[in-house]
Short mmCIF file of C-alpha atoms (C1' of nucleotides) in Angstrom, two decimals:
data_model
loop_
_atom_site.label_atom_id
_atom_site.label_comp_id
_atom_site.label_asym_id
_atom_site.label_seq_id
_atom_site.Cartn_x
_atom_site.Cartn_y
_atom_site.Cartn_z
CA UNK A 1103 41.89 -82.82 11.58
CA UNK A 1104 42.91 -79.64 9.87
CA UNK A 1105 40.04 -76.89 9.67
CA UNK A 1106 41.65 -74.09 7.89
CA UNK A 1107 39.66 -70.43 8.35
CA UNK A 1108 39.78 -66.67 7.77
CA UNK A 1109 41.99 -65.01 10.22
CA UNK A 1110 39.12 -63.00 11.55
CA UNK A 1111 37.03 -65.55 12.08
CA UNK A 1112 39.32 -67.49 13.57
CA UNK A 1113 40.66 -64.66 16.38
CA UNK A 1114 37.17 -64.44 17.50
CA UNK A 1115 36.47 -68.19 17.92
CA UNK A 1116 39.61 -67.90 20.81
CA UNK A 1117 39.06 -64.76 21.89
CA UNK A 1118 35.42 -66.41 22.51
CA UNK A 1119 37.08 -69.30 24.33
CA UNK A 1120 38.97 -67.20 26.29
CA UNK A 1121 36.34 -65.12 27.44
CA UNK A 1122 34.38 -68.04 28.93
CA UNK A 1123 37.69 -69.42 30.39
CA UNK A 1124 39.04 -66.24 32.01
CA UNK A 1125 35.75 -65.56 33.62
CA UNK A 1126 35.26 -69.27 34.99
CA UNK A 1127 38.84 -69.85 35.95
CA UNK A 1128 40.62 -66.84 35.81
CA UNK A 1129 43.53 -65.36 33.41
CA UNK A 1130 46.27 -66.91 35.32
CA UNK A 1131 43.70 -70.37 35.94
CA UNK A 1132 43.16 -70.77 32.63
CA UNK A 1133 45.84 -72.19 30.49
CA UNK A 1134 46.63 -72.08 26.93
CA UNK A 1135 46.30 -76.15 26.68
CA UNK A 1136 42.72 -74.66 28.18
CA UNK A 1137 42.28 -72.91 25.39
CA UNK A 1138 43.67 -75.04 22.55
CA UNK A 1139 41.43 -78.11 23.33
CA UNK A 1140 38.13 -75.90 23.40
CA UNK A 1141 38.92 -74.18 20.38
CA UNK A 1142 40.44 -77.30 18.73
CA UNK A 1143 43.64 -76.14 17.73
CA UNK A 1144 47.26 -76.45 18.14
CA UNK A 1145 49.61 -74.51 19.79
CA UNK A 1146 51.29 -73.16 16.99
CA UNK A 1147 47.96 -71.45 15.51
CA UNK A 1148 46.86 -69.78 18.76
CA UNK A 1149 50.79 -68.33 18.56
CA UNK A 1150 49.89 -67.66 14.79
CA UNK A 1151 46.96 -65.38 15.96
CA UNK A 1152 48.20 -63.79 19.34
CA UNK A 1153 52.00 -62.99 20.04
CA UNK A 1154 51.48 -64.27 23.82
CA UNK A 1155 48.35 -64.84 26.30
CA UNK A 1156 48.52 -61.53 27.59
CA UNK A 1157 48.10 -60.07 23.84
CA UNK A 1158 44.28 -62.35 24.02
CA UNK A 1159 43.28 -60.50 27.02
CA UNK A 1160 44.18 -57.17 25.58
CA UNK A 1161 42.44 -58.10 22.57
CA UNK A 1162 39.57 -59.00 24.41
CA UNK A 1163 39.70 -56.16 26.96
CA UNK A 1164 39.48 -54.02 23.39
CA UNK A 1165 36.73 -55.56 22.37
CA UNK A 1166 34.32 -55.29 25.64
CA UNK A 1167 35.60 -51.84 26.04
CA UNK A 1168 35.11 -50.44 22.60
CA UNK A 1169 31.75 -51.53 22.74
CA UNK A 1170 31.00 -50.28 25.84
CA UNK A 1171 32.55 -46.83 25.09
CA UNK A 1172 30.94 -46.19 22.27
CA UNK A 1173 27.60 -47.31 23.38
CA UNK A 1174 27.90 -44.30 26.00
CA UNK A 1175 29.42 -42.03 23.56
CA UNK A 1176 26.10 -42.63 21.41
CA UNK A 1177 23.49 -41.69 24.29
CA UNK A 1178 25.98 -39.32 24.74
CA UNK A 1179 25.20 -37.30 22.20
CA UNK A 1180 21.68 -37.55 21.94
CA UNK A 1181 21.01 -34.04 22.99
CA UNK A 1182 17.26 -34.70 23.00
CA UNK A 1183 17.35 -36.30 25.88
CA UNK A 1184 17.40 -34.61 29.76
CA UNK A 1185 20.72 -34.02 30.98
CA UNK A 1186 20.19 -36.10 33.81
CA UNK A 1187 18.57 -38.55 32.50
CA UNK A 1188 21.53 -38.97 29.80
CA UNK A 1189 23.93 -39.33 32.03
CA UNK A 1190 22.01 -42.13 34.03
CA UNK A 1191 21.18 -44.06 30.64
CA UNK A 1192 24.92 -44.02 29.17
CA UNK A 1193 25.88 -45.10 32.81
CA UNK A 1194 23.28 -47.64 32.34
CA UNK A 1195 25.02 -48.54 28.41
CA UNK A 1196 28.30 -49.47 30.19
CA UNK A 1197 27.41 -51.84 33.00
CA UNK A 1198 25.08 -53.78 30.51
CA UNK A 1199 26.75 -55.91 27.63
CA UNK A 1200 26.99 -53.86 24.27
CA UNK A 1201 23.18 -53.38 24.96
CA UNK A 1202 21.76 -55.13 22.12
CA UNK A 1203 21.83 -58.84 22.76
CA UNK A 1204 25.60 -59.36 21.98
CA UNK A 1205 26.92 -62.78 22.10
CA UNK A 1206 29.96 -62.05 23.12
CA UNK A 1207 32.03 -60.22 25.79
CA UNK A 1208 28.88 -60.32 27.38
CA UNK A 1209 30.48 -62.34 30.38
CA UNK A 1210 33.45 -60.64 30.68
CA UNK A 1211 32.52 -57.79 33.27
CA UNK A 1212 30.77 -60.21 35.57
CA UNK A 1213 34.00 -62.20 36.43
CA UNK A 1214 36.35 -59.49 36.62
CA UNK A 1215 36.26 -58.57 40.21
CA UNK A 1216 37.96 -61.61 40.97
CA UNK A 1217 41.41 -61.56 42.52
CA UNK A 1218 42.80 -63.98 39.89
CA UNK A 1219 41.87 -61.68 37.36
CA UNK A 1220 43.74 -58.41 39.02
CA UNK A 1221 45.63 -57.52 36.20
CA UNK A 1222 42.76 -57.27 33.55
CA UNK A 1223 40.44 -55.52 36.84
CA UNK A 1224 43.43 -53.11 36.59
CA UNK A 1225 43.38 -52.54 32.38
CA UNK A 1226 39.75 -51.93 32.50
CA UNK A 1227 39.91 -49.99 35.46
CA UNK A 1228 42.15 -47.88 33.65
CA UNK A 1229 39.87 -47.80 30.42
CA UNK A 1230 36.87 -46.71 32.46
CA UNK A 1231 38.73 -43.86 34.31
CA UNK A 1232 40.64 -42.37 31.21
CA UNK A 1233 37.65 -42.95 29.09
CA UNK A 1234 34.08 -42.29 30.76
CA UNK A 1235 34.89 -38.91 31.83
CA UNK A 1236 35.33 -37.46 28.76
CA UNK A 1237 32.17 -38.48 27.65
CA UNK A 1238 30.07 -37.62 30.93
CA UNK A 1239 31.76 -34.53 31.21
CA UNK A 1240 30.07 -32.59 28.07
CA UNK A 1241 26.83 -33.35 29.28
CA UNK A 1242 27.74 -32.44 32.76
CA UNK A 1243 28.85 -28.60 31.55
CA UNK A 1244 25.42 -28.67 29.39
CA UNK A 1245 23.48 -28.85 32.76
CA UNK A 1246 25.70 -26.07 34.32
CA UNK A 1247 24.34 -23.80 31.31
CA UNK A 1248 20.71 -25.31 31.85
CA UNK A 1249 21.18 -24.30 35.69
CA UNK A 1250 20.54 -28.25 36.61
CA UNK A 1251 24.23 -28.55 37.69
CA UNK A 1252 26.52 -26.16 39.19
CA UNK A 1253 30.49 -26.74 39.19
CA UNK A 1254 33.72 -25.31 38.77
CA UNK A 1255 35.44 -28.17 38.19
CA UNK A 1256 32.84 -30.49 35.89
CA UNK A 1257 35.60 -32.90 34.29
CA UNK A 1258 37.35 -33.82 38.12
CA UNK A 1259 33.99 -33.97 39.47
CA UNK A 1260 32.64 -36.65 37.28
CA UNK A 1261 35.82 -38.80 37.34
CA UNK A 1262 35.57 -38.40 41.06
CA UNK A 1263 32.13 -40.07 40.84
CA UNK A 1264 33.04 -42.39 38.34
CA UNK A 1265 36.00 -43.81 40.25
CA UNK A 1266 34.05 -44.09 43.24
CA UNK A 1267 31.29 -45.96 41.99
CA UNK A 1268 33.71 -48.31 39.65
CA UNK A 1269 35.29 -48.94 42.96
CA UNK A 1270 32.76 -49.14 45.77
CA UNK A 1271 30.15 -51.13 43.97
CA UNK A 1272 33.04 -54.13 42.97
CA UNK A 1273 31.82 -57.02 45.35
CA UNK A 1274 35.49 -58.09 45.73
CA UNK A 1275 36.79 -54.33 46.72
CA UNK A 1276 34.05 -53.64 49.20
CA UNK A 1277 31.72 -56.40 50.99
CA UNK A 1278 28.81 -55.61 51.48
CA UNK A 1279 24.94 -56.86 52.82
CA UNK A 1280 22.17 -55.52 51.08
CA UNK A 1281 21.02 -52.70 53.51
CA UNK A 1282 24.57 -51.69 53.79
CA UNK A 1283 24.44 -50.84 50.23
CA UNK A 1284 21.27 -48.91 50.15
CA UNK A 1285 22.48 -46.82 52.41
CA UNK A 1286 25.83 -46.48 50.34
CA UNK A 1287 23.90 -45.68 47.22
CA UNK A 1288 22.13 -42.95 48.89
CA UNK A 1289 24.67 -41.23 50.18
CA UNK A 1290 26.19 -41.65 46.69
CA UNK A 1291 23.29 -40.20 45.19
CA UNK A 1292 23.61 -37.25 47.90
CA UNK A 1293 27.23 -36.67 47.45
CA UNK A 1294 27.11 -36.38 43.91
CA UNK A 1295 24.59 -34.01 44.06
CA UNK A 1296 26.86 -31.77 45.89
CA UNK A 1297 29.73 -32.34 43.88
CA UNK A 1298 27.51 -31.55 40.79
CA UNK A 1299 25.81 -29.09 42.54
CA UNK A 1300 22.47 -30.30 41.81
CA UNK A 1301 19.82 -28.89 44.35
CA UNK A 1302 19.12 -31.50 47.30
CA UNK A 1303 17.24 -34.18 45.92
CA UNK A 1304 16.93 -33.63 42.42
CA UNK A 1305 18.69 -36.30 41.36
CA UNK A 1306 17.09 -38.85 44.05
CA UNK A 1307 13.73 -37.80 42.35
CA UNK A 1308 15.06 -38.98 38.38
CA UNK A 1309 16.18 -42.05 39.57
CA UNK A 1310 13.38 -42.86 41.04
CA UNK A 1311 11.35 -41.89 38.08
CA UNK A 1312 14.08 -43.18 35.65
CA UNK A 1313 15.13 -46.12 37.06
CA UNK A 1314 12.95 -48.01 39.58
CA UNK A 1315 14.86 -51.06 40.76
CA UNK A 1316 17.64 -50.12 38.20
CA UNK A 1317 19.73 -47.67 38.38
CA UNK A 1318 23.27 -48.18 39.89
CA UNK A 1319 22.41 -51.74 41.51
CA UNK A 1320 24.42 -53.93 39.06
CA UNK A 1321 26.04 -56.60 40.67
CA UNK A 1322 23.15 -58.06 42.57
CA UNK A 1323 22.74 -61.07 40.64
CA UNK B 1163 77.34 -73.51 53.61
CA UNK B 1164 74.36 -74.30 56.29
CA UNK B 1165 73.52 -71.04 58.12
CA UNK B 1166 70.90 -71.79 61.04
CA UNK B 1167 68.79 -68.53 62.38
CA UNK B 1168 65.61 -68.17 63.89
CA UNK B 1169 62.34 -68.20 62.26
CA UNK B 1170 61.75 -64.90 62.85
CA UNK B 1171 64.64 -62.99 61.18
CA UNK B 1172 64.85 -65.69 58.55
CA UNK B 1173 61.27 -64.60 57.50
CA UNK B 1174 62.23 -61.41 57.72
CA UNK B 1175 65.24 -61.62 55.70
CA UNK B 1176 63.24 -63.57 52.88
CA UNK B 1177 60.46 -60.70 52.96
CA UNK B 1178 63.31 -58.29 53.13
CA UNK B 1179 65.08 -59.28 49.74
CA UNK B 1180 61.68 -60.15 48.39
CA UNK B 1181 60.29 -56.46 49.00
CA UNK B 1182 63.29 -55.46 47.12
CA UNK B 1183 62.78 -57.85 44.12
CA UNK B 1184 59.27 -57.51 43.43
CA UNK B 1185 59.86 -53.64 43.86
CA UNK B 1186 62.51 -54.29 40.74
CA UNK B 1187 61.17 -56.70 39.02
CA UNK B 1188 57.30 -56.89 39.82
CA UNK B 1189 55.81 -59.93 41.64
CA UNK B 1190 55.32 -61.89 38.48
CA UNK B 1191 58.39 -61.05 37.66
CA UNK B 1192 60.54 -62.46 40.16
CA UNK B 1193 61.16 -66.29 40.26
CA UNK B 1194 61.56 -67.80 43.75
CA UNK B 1195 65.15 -68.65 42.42
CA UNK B 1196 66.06 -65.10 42.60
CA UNK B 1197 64.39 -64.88 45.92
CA UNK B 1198 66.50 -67.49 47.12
CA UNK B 1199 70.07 -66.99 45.85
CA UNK B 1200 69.66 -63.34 46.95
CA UNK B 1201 68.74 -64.71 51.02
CA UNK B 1202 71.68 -67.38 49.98
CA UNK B 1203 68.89 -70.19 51.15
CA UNK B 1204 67.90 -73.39 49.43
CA UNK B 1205 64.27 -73.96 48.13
CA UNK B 1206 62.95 -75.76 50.87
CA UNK B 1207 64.23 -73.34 53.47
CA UNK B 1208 61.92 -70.86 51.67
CA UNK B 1209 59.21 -73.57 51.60
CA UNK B 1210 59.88 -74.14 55.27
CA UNK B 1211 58.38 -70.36 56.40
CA UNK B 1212 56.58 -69.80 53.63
CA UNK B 1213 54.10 -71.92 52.25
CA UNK B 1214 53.66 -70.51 48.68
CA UNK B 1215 55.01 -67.23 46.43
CA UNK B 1216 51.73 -65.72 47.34
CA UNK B 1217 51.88 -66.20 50.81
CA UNK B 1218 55.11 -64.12 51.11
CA UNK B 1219 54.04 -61.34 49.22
CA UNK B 1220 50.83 -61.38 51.62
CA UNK B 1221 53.12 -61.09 54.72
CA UNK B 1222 55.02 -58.78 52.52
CA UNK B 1223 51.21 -56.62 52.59
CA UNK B 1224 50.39 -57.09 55.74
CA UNK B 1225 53.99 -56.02 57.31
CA UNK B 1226 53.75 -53.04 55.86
CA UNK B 1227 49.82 -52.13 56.09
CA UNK B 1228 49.95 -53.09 59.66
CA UNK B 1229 52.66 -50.04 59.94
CA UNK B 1230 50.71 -47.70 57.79
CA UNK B 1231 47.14 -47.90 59.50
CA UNK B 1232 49.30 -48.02 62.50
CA UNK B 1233 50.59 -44.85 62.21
CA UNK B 1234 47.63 -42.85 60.88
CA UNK B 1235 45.79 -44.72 64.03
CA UNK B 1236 48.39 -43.26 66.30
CA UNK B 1237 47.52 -39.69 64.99
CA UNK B 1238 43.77 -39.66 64.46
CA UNK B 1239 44.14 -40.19 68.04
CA UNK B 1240 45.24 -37.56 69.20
CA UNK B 1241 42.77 -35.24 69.87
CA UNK B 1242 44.67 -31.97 70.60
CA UNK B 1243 45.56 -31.66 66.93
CA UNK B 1244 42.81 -29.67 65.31
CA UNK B 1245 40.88 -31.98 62.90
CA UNK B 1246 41.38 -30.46 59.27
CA UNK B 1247 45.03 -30.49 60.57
CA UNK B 1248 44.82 -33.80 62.14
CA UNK B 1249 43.15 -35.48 59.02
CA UNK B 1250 46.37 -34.38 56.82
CA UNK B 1251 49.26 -35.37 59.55
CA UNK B 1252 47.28 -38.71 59.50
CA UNK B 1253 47.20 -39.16 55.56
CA UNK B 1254 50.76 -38.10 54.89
CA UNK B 1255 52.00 -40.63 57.86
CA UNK B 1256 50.63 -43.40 55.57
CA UNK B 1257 52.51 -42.27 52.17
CA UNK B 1258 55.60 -41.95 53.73
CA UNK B 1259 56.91 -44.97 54.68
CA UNK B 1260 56.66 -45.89 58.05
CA UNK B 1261 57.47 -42.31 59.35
CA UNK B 1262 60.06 -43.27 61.44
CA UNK B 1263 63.05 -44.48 59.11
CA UNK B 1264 62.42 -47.90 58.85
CA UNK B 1265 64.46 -49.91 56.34
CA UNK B 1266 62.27 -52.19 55.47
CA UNK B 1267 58.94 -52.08 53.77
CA UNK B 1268 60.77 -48.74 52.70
CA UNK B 1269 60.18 -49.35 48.61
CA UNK B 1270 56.75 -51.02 48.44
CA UNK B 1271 54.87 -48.70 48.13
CA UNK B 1272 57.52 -46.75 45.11
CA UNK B 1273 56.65 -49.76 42.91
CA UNK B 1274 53.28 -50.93 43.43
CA UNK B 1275 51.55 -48.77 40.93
CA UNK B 1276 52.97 -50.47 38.08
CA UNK B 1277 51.46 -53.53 35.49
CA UNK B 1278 53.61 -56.50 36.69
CA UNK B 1279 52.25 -56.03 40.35
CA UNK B 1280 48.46 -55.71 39.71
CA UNK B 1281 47.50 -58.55 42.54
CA UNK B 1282 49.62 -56.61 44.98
CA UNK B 1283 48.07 -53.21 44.16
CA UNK B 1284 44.43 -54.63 44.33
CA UNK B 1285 45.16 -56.15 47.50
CA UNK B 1286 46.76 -52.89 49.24
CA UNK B 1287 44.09 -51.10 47.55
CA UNK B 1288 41.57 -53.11 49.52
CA UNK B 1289 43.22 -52.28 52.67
CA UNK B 1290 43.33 -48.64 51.84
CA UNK B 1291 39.38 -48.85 50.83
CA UNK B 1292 38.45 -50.58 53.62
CA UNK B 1293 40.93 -49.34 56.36
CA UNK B 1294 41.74 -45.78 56.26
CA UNK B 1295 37.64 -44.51 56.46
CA UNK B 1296 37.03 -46.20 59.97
CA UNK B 1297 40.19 -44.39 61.24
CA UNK B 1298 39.46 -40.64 59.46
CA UNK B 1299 36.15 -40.48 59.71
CA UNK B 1300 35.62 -40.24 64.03
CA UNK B 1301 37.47 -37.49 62.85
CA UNK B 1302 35.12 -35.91 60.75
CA UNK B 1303 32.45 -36.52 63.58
CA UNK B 1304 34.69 -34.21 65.41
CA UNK B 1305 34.70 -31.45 63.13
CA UNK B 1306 30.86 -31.50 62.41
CA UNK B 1307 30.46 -30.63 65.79
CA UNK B 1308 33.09 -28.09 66.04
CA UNK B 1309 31.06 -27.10 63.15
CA UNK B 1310 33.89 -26.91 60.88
CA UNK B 1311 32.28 -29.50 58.43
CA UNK B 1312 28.55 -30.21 57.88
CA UNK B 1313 27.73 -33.60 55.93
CA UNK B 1314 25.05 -36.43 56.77
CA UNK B 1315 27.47 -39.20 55.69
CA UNK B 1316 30.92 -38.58 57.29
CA UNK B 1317 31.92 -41.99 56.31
CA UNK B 1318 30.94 -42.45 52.67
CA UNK B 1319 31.98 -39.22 51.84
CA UNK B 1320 35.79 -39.98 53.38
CA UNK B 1321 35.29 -43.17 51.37
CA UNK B 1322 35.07 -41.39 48.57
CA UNK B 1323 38.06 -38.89 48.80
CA UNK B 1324 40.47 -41.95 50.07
CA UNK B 1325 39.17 -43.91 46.67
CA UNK B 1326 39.51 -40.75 44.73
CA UNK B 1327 42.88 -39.20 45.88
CA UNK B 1328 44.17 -43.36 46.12
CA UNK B 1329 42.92 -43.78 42.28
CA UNK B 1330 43.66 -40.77 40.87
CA UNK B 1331 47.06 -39.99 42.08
CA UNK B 1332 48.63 -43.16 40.85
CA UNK B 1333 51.25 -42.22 38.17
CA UNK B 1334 50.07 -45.78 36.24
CA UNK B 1335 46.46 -44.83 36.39
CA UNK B 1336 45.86 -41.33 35.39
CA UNK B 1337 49.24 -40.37 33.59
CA UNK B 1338 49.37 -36.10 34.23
CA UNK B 1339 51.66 -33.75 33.45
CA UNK B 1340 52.68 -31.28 36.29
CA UNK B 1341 50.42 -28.42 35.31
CA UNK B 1342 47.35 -30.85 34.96
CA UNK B 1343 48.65 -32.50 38.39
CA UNK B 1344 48.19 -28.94 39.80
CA UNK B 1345 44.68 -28.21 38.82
CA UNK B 1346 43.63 -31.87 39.54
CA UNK B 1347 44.77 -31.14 42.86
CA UNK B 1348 43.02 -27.40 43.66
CA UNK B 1349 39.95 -29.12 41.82
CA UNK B 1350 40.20 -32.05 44.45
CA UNK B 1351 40.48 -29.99 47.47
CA UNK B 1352 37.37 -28.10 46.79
CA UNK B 1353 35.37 -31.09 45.83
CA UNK B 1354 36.51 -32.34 49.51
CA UNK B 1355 35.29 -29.08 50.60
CA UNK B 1356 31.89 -29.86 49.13
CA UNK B 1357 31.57 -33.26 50.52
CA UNK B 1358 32.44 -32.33 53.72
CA UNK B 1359 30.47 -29.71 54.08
CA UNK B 1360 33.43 -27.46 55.13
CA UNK B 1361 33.65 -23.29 54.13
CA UNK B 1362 34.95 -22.46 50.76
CA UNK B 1363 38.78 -21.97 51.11
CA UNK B 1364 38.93 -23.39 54.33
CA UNK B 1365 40.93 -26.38 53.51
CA UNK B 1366 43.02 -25.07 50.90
CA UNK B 1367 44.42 -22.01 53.33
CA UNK B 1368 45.13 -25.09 55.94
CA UNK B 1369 46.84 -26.70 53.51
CA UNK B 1370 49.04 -24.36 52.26
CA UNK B 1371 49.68 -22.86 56.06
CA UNK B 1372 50.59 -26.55 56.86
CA UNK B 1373 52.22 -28.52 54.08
CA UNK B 1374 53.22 -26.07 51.60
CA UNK B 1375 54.96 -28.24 49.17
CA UNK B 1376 54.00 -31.45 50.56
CA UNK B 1377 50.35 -32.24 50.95
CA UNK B 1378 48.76 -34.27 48.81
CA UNK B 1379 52.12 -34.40 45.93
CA UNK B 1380 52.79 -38.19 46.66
CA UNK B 1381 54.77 -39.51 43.57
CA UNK B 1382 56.32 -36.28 41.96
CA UNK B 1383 59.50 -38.49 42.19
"C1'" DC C 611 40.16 -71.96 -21.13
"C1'" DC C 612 42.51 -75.30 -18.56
"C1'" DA C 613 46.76 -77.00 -16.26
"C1'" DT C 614 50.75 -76.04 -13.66
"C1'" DT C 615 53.51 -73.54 -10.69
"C1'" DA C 616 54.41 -70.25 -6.99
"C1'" DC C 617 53.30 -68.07 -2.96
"C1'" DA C 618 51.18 -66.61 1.34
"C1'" DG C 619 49.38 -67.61 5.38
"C1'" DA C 620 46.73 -70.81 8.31
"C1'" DC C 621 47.95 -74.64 10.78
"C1'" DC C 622 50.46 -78.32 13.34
"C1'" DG C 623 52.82 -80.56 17.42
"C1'" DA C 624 57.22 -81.79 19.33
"C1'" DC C 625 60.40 -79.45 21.96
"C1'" DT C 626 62.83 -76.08 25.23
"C1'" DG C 627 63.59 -73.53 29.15
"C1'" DT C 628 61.63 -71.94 33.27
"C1'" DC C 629 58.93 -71.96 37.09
"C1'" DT C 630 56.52 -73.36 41.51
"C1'" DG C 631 55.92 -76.49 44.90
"C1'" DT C 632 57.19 -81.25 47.13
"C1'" DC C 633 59.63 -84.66 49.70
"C1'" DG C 634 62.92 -87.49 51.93
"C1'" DG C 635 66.89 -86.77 54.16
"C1'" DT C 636 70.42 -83.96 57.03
"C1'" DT C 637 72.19 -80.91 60.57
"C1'" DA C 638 71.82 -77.94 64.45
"C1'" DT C 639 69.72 -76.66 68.93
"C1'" DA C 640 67.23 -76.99 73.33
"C1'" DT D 81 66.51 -87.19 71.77
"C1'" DA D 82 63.05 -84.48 69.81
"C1'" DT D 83 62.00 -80.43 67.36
"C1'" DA D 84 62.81 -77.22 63.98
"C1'" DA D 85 65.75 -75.21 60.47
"C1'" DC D 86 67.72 -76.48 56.39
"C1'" DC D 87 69.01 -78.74 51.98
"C1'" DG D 88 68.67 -79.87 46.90
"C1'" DA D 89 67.04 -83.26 43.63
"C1'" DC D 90 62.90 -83.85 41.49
"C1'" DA D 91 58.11 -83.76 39.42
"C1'" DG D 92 54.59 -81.52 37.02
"C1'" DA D 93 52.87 -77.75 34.53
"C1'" DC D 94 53.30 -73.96 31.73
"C1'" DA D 95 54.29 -70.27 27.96
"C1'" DG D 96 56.37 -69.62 23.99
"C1'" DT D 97 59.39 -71.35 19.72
"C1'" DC D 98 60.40 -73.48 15.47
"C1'" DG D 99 60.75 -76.23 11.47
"C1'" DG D 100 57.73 -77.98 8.58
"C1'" DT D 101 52.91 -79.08 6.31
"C1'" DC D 102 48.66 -78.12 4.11
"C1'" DT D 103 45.38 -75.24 1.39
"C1'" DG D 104 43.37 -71.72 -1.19
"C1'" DT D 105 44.45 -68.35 -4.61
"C1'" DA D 106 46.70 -65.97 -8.15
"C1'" DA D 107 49.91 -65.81 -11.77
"C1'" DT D 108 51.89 -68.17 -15.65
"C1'" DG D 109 52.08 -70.79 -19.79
"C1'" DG D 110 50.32 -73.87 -23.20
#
DNA sequence: CCATTACAGACCGACTGTCTGTCGGTTATA
DNA sequence: TATAACCGACAGACAGTCGGTCTGTAATGG
């Protein structure tokens, strides 16, 4: 049967599909016959929508990553809030959905450390390294005027830690047991400290205070 | 015509023309019909040493890694080059080729960094991640008790400047003009400084005394 | 104010070309 | 004579195309 619907609404009911089909199977697993018969439609109107299946995963990568962003960017700017602490919660406003219960793109970041899924680990990757920096990075030279931080070189710093982390905390890149990665996280913690040139232990101390069992453990589900 | 070699140098030519394709044309990118009329074999031939597309470009990986960790290996060893020194011959001897003019595996590593060969890059990228630390960072040991560096976690911090420098200096990653490739790179060398514990200036006057132009300028091509 | 026409754009599904991987058979070598 | 290298026709799956259909809406005319 024919179900005709806005365009809008219409994208989003296959980017949806694709979303749960890329993270269960994969981009290259997943077909677009995949993705016809659980949105119900025929080829011609998923080619109607999207110029190819590479265009849905950029579509969808814009989604997640929008959302994300600008979920930082907003903590980000909240100057009431500790320096530290801010840059811990917009951290925090990445790894988790949009934050508020979104429906969608909600999946999306757990399946992407998967080897089938290399190319859109590498897009994201690339969003995440252009992208977080410049939003960490203000706060970072706010806690160098506070005397919290202490840095020449604020910007390279924090894309330093943020590539590390984005990297050494993807199960796929880096296997690890679970003591293994306590001990990873705190040397983390201690290496950005000197990189931020935060006095020995003062970040340990937030976290701990912040965070509890949070903090940077995502990926321990 | 039927041309009969061994196994071995058939493989070799296959990987040969195929490190050469997917150089030109990405992984994706190249059919295993181009593979083939380039060797001048028939499908099954290729299906005879290989047992899927994948699989070569594996053997393609592991030919070349196998050289690369090889040859850092073969200088971290040796123990009469000082460290800071040692640590750089070690790193260069891994960007540049094989060191020792080899023709093959020559190009990989020219054409990995690009969209079409994102498996490829994750998968050398994993190698790098989990490879290169174990081999730099007995050095390290070595210069915390010469004193020349001063860090409770040689390892993760080397983990961090491979994943860094790896990330960060990939032209499809981080796209830089030369002047912001400059200060990316003074900015880098003291953060290593930092992590490692070592004096201010210390690395960047070994640097300069020892590589001049060369260092850490991988991909100015 | 209703009926008719015109149009845009959502939708369809058969079809094409290409690709990877298989398989039974053939030729060379030890 | 057995093993291994080699061949190429073939099957199955896939992404993307294309001519054509349906539907809601807006303009036109009575």
């Amino acid at each position: 049967m024919r179900i005709v619907k806005e365009a809008e609404a219409r994208r989003n009911e296959i980017l949806d599909a694709a979303d749960e089909l890329f993270g269960q199977k994969g981009f290259d697993g997943t077909s677009t016959n995949d993705i016809l018969s659980k949105v119900g439609i025929a080829r011609g109107t998923l080619y109607h929508h999207f110029k190819s299946k590479e265009d849905i995963m950029d579509a969808l990568i814009e989604r997640y990553s929008s959302k994300m962003l600008g979920a930082a960017q907003a903590i980000a700017l909240d100057t009431t809030i500790p320096v530290v602490e801010r840059i811990l919660r917009a951290v925090m406003a990445m790894n988790i959905s949009s934050g508020n219960g979104g429906e969608s793109s909600r999946e999306i970041m757990e399946h992407i450390h998967r080897p089938q899924n290399a190319l859109m680990h590498q897009k994201i990757q690339k969003i995440i390294v252009n992208g977080v920096p410049p939003i960490l990075t203000p706060i970072v030279r706010e806690g160098i005027q506070q005397g919290v931080f202490n840095t020449p070189y604020p910007y390279e710093s924090m894309e330093m830690i943020i590539i590390y982390a984005n990297t050494i905390f993807d199960e796929e890149m880096v296997e690890m047991t679970g003591e293994v990665r306590m001990s990873r996280i705190l040397a983390f913690i201690a290496n950005v400290e000197r990189l931020l040139g935060a006095e020995v232990g003062s970040l340990m101390s937030v976290m701990q205070a912040f965070g509890g069992d949070r903090g940077d453990e995502r990926g321990n589900e």
